[in-house]
Amino acid sequence: MIRAGRVELLSAPRIRLVETVLPELSPAHRAAVDRRWEEAVRANPALFDGPVAALTGLERDGRDALVLSWARATYRHRALRELPDAPVCSSLFVSVAQPSEDGRLLVGRMAASTAAPGRWQLPGGSVEPPDEGVELDVDGLRRHAARELAEETGSATPAGALRLWLTTRGAGGGVGVVFLAPPSSGRELRERYARLVSTETGEGREPEFDRIELVRPQAGAAGLEGPCVDYLEPVLGRYANASA
């Protein structure tokens, strides 16, 4: 385990996911969650209270495995992270480190209609729960990561080509499972994104990323204008060290 600032980089070749039940909320916490969600929607009407897998626990299983406990929730329950004495309910997400052939990594800036406008991050997103009775496993996370990569960048990389790389844990307890994609030419990455933007805007939709960049990991996120997700700098550093 490496601590990078307030973000932990957890190296674990095996991950096991265990479904649990979302902790019961007190009337006060339930009212606070609803109130904060209503405030967020007024500020950004594009928000949707869709299903999400909420992280309820993380522990080690021996030296080389992580156990991630999760529960079915909706996006409004993210407000629990900001409430005193609320049950543990952190974010669980996937990300993809997409390198170019010359060693840069693709990052995107979230569009105005998203939950984090202007923020730079790797392609990825919150994990959605599977259908009732269906187990969530690493292959499910891998498929979700490939879908996010395609939806945000226009990538055609199949899920089977993504390799489990590392896991991040932020100061707020949110956990991200990071997959590594095969290298692609910078030109192809930009052309695929440009085609995606053309298609999305032509159909009246706003792309999730309003801009992409290929950054050199050795330089970190210093050249990016605007806020960055907390894990970005340490993940760039890890990739730079692994490529040295």
Coordinates of C-alpha atoms in Angstrom, one line a residue:
M1 CA 0.0 0.0 0.0
I2 CA 1.3 3.5 -0.9
R3 CA -0.2 6.6 0.6
A4 CA 0.0 9.5 -1.9
G5 CA -1.2 12.7 -0.1
R6 CA -4.6 11.8 1.1
V7 CA -5.1 9.0 -1.4
E8 CA -4.1 5.4 -0.9
L9 CA -2.9 3.3 -3.8
L10 CA -3.8 -0.3 -3.0
S11 CA -2.0 -3.0 -5.0
A12 CA -4.1 -6.2 -5.0
P13 CA -4.2 -8.7 -7.9
R14 CA -7.5 -10.1 -6.6
I15 CA -10.8 -8.3 -5.6
R16 CA -13.9 -10.0 -4.2
L17 CA -17.2 -8.1 -4.1
V18 CA -19.8 -8.9 -1.4
E19 CA -23.3 -7.5 -1.6
T20 CA -24.7 -6.2 1.7
V21 CA -27.8 -4.2 2.6
L22 CA -27.7 -0.4 2.8
P23 CA -27.8 0.5 6.5
E24 CA -31.2 1.7 7.9
L25 CA -31.4 5.5 8.0
S26 CA -32.8 7.5 10.8
P27 CA -35.7 9.9 9.9
A28 CA -33.3 12.8 10.4
H29 CA -30.7 11.4 8.0
R30 CA -33.3 10.5 5.5
A31 CA -34.8 14.0 5.5
A32 CA -31.3 15.5 5.2
V33 CA -30.4 13.3 2.2
D34 CA -33.7 14.2 0.5
R35 CA -33.1 17.9 1.2
R36 CA -29.6 17.9 -0.1
W37 CA -30.6 16.0 -3.2
E38 CA -33.3 18.6 -4.0
E39 CA -30.8 21.4 -3.6
A40 CA -28.4 19.6 -5.9
V41 CA -31.1 19.2 -8.6
R42 CA -32.1 22.8 -8.4
A43 CA -28.4 23.7 -9.0
N44 CA -28.1 21.2 -11.8
P45 CA -31.4 19.9 -13.3
A46 CA -29.5 17.4 -15.4
L47 CA -28.8 15.2 -12.3
F48 CA -30.6 11.9 -12.2
D49 CA -31.2 9.8 -9.1
G50 CA -30.3 6.5 -10.8
P51 CA -29.2 3.2 -9.2
V52 CA -25.6 3.0 -7.9
A53 CA -23.5 0.5 -6.0
A54 CA -22.5 2.2 -2.7
L55 CA -19.4 1.1 -0.9
T56 CA -20.1 -0.1 2.7
G57 CA -16.8 -1.6 3.6
L58 CA -13.2 -2.5 2.5
E59 CA -10.9 -5.0 4.1
R60 CA -7.9 -7.1 3.3
D61 CA -8.2 -10.9 2.6
G62 CA -4.6 -12.0 3.1
R63 CA -1.8 -10.1 1.5
D64 CA -3.0 -10.0 -2.1
A65 CA -6.7 -9.6 -2.1
L66 CA -9.3 -6.9 -1.2
V67 CA -12.9 -7.5 -0.2
L68 CA -15.2 -4.7 -1.2
S69 CA -18.7 -4.7 0.4
W70 CA -21.4 -2.8 -1.4
A71 CA -25.1 -2.1 -1.2
R72 CA -27.8 -1.1 -3.7
A73 CA -28.5 2.6 -3.4
T74 CA -29.2 5.7 -5.5
Y75 CA -27.2 8.8 -6.2
R76 CA -28.9 10.9 -3.5
H77 CA -27.3 8.7 -0.9
R78 CA -23.9 10.3 -1.6
A79 CA -25.1 13.0 0.8
L80 CA -24.5 10.6 3.7
R81 CA -20.8 11.2 3.3
E82 CA -21.3 14.8 4.5
L83 CA -23.6 14.1 7.4
P84 CA -22.3 13.6 10.9
D85 CA -22.9 10.2 12.5
A86 CA -24.4 8.8 9.2
P87 CA -23.9 5.2 8.2
V88 CA -20.9 4.5 6.0
C89 CA -21.8 4.9 2.4
S90 CA -18.9 5.8 0.1
S91 CA -18.6 5.9 -3.6
L92 CA -17.4 2.9 -5.7
F93 CA -16.2 3.6 -9.2
V94 CA -14.1 2.3 -12.0
S95 CA -11.5 4.2 -14.1
V96 CA -9.4 3.3 -17.1
A97 CA -5.8 4.4 -17.6
Q98 CA -5.6 4.7 -21.4
P99 CA -2.0 5.2 -22.6
S100 CA -0.9 6.4 -25.9
E101 CA 1.9 4.7 -27.7
D102 CA 4.4 7.5 -26.6
G103 CA 3.6 6.9 -22.9
R104 CA 1.1 9.7 -22.3
L105 CA -2.3 9.0 -20.5
L106 CA -5.7 10.3 -21.6
V107 CA -7.6 12.5 -19.2
G108 CA -11.0 14.2 -19.7
R109 CA -12.7 17.3 -18.3
M110 CA -16.3 16.7 -17.1
A111 CA -18.9 18.7 -19.0
A112 CA -21.2 21.3 -17.4
S113 CA -24.2 18.9 -17.2
T114 CA -22.4 16.3 -15.1
A115 CA -22.2 16.0 -11.3
A116 CA -18.6 17.4 -11.3
P117 CA -18.4 20.1 -14.0
G118 CA -14.9 21.2 -15.0
R119 CA -13.1 18.4 -13.1
W120 CA -10.3 16.5 -14.8
Q121 CA -10.2 12.7 -14.4
L122 CA -9.6 9.4 -16.1
P123 CA -12.4 7.9 -18.1
G124 CA -14.8 6.0 -15.8
G125 CA -17.7 6.4 -13.5
S126 CA -19.7 5.1 -10.6
V127 CA -20.5 1.4 -10.5
E128 CA -24.1 0.5 -11.3
P129 CA -25.6 -2.5 -9.5
P130 CA -26.5 -5.6 -11.6
D131 CA -30.0 -7.0 -11.9
E132 CA -31.4 -8.4 -8.7
G133 CA -30.0 -11.9 -8.0
V134 CA -27.0 -11.3 -10.3
E135 CA -23.5 -11.2 -8.6
L136 CA -21.2 -8.2 -9.0
D137 CA -17.7 -9.4 -9.7
V138 CA -14.5 -8.1 -11.3
D139 CA -15.6 -9.1 -14.8
G140 CA -18.7 -6.9 -14.2
L141 CA -16.5 -4.0 -13.1
R142 CA -14.3 -4.6 -16.2
R143 CA -17.3 -4.5 -18.5
H144 CA -18.6 -1.3 -16.9
A145 CA -15.1 0.3 -17.3
A146 CA -15.0 -0.6 -21.0
R147 CA -18.5 0.9 -21.4
E148 CA -17.5 4.1 -19.7
L149 CA -14.4 4.4 -21.8
A150 CA -16.5 4.0 -25.0
E151 CA -19.2 6.4 -23.9
E152 CA -16.7 9.1 -22.8
T153 CA -13.9 8.8 -25.4
G154 CA -15.3 6.8 -28.3
S155 CA -13.0 3.9 -27.6
A156 CA -13.6 0.5 -29.2
T157 CA -11.4 -1.4 -26.7
P158 CA -13.2 -4.6 -25.6
A159 CA -13.6 -5.4 -21.9
G160 CA -11.4 -8.4 -22.2
A161 CA -8.5 -6.2 -23.2
L162 CA -8.6 -4.2 -19.9
R163 CA -6.2 -5.4 -17.2
L164 CA -6.9 -4.9 -13.5
W165 CA -4.1 -2.6 -12.4
L166 CA -4.7 -1.0 -8.9
T167 CA -7.3 0.3 -6.5
T168 CA -7.5 3.8 -5.0
R169 CA -9.0 5.0 -1.8
G170 CA -9.6 8.7 -1.2
A171 CA -9.8 10.7 2.0
G172 CA -13.6 10.4 2.0
G173 CA -13.5 6.7 1.7
G174 CA -14.4 6.4 -1.9
V175 CA -12.8 3.5 -3.7
G176 CA -11.9 3.3 -7.4
V177 CA -10.9 0.2 -9.3
V178 CA -8.5 1.2 -12.1
F179 CA -8.0 -0.9 -15.2
L180 CA -5.1 -0.5 -17.7
A181 CA -6.0 -0.4 -21.4
P182 CA -3.7 -1.4 -24.3
P183 CA -1.7 1.5 -25.8
S184 CA -3.1 3.3 -28.8
S185 CA -1.8 6.0 -31.0
G186 CA -2.5 9.6 -29.9
R187 CA -3.9 10.4 -33.3
E188 CA -6.4 7.5 -33.0
L189 CA -7.5 8.5 -29.5
R190 CA -8.2 12.1 -30.6
E191 CA -10.0 11.1 -33.8
R192 CA -12.2 8.6 -31.9
Y193 CA -13.1 11.3 -29.4
A194 CA -13.8 13.8 -32.2
R195 CA -16.2 11.4 -33.9
L196 CA -17.9 10.8 -30.6
V197 CA -18.4 14.5 -30.0
S198 CA -19.8 14.9 -33.5
T199 CA -22.3 12.1 -33.1
E200 CA -23.4 13.2 -29.6
T201 CA -23.9 16.9 -30.5
G202 CA -25.6 15.9 -33.8
E203 CA -28.2 14.0 -31.8
G204 CA -28.7 16.8 -29.3
R205 CA -26.7 15.4 -26.4
E206 CA -23.8 16.9 -24.5
P207 CA -20.7 14.6 -24.3
E208 CA -19.7 13.7 -20.8
F209 CA -16.2 15.1 -21.5
D210 CA -16.1 18.5 -23.0
R211 CA -12.3 18.2 -23.6
I212 CA -9.6 15.5 -23.5
E213 CA -5.8 15.8 -23.1
L214 CA -2.9 13.4 -23.4
V215 CA -0.7 14.2 -20.4
R216 CA 2.8 13.0 -19.7
P217 CA 2.7 11.2 -16.3
Q218 CA 6.1 12.5 -15.3
A219 CA 4.7 16.0 -15.3
G220 CA 1.6 15.1 -13.3
A221 CA -1.5 17.2 -13.6
A222 CA 0.3 20.5 -13.4
G223 CA -0.6 21.5 -16.9
L224 CA -4.3 21.0 -16.6
E225 CA -6.4 24.1 -16.0
G226 CA -9.0 23.5 -13.3
P227 CA -9.7 21.0 -10.5
C228 CA -8.7 17.4 -10.7
V229 CA -10.1 14.3 -9.1
D230 CA -8.1 13.4 -5.9
Y231 CA -6.7 10.2 -7.3
L232 CA -5.3 11.6 -10.6
E233 CA -2.0 12.9 -9.4
P234 CA -0.9 9.8 -7.5
V235 CA -2.1 7.5 -10.3
L236 CA -0.1 9.5 -12.8
G237 CA 2.9 9.2 -10.5
R238 CA 2.4 5.4 -10.2
Y239 CA 2.3 5.1 -14.0
A240 CA 5.3 7.2 -14.5
N241 CA 7.3 5.1 -12.0
A242 CA 6.1 1.8 -13.6
S243 CA 7.2 3.1 -17.1
A244 CA 10.6 4.4 -16.0

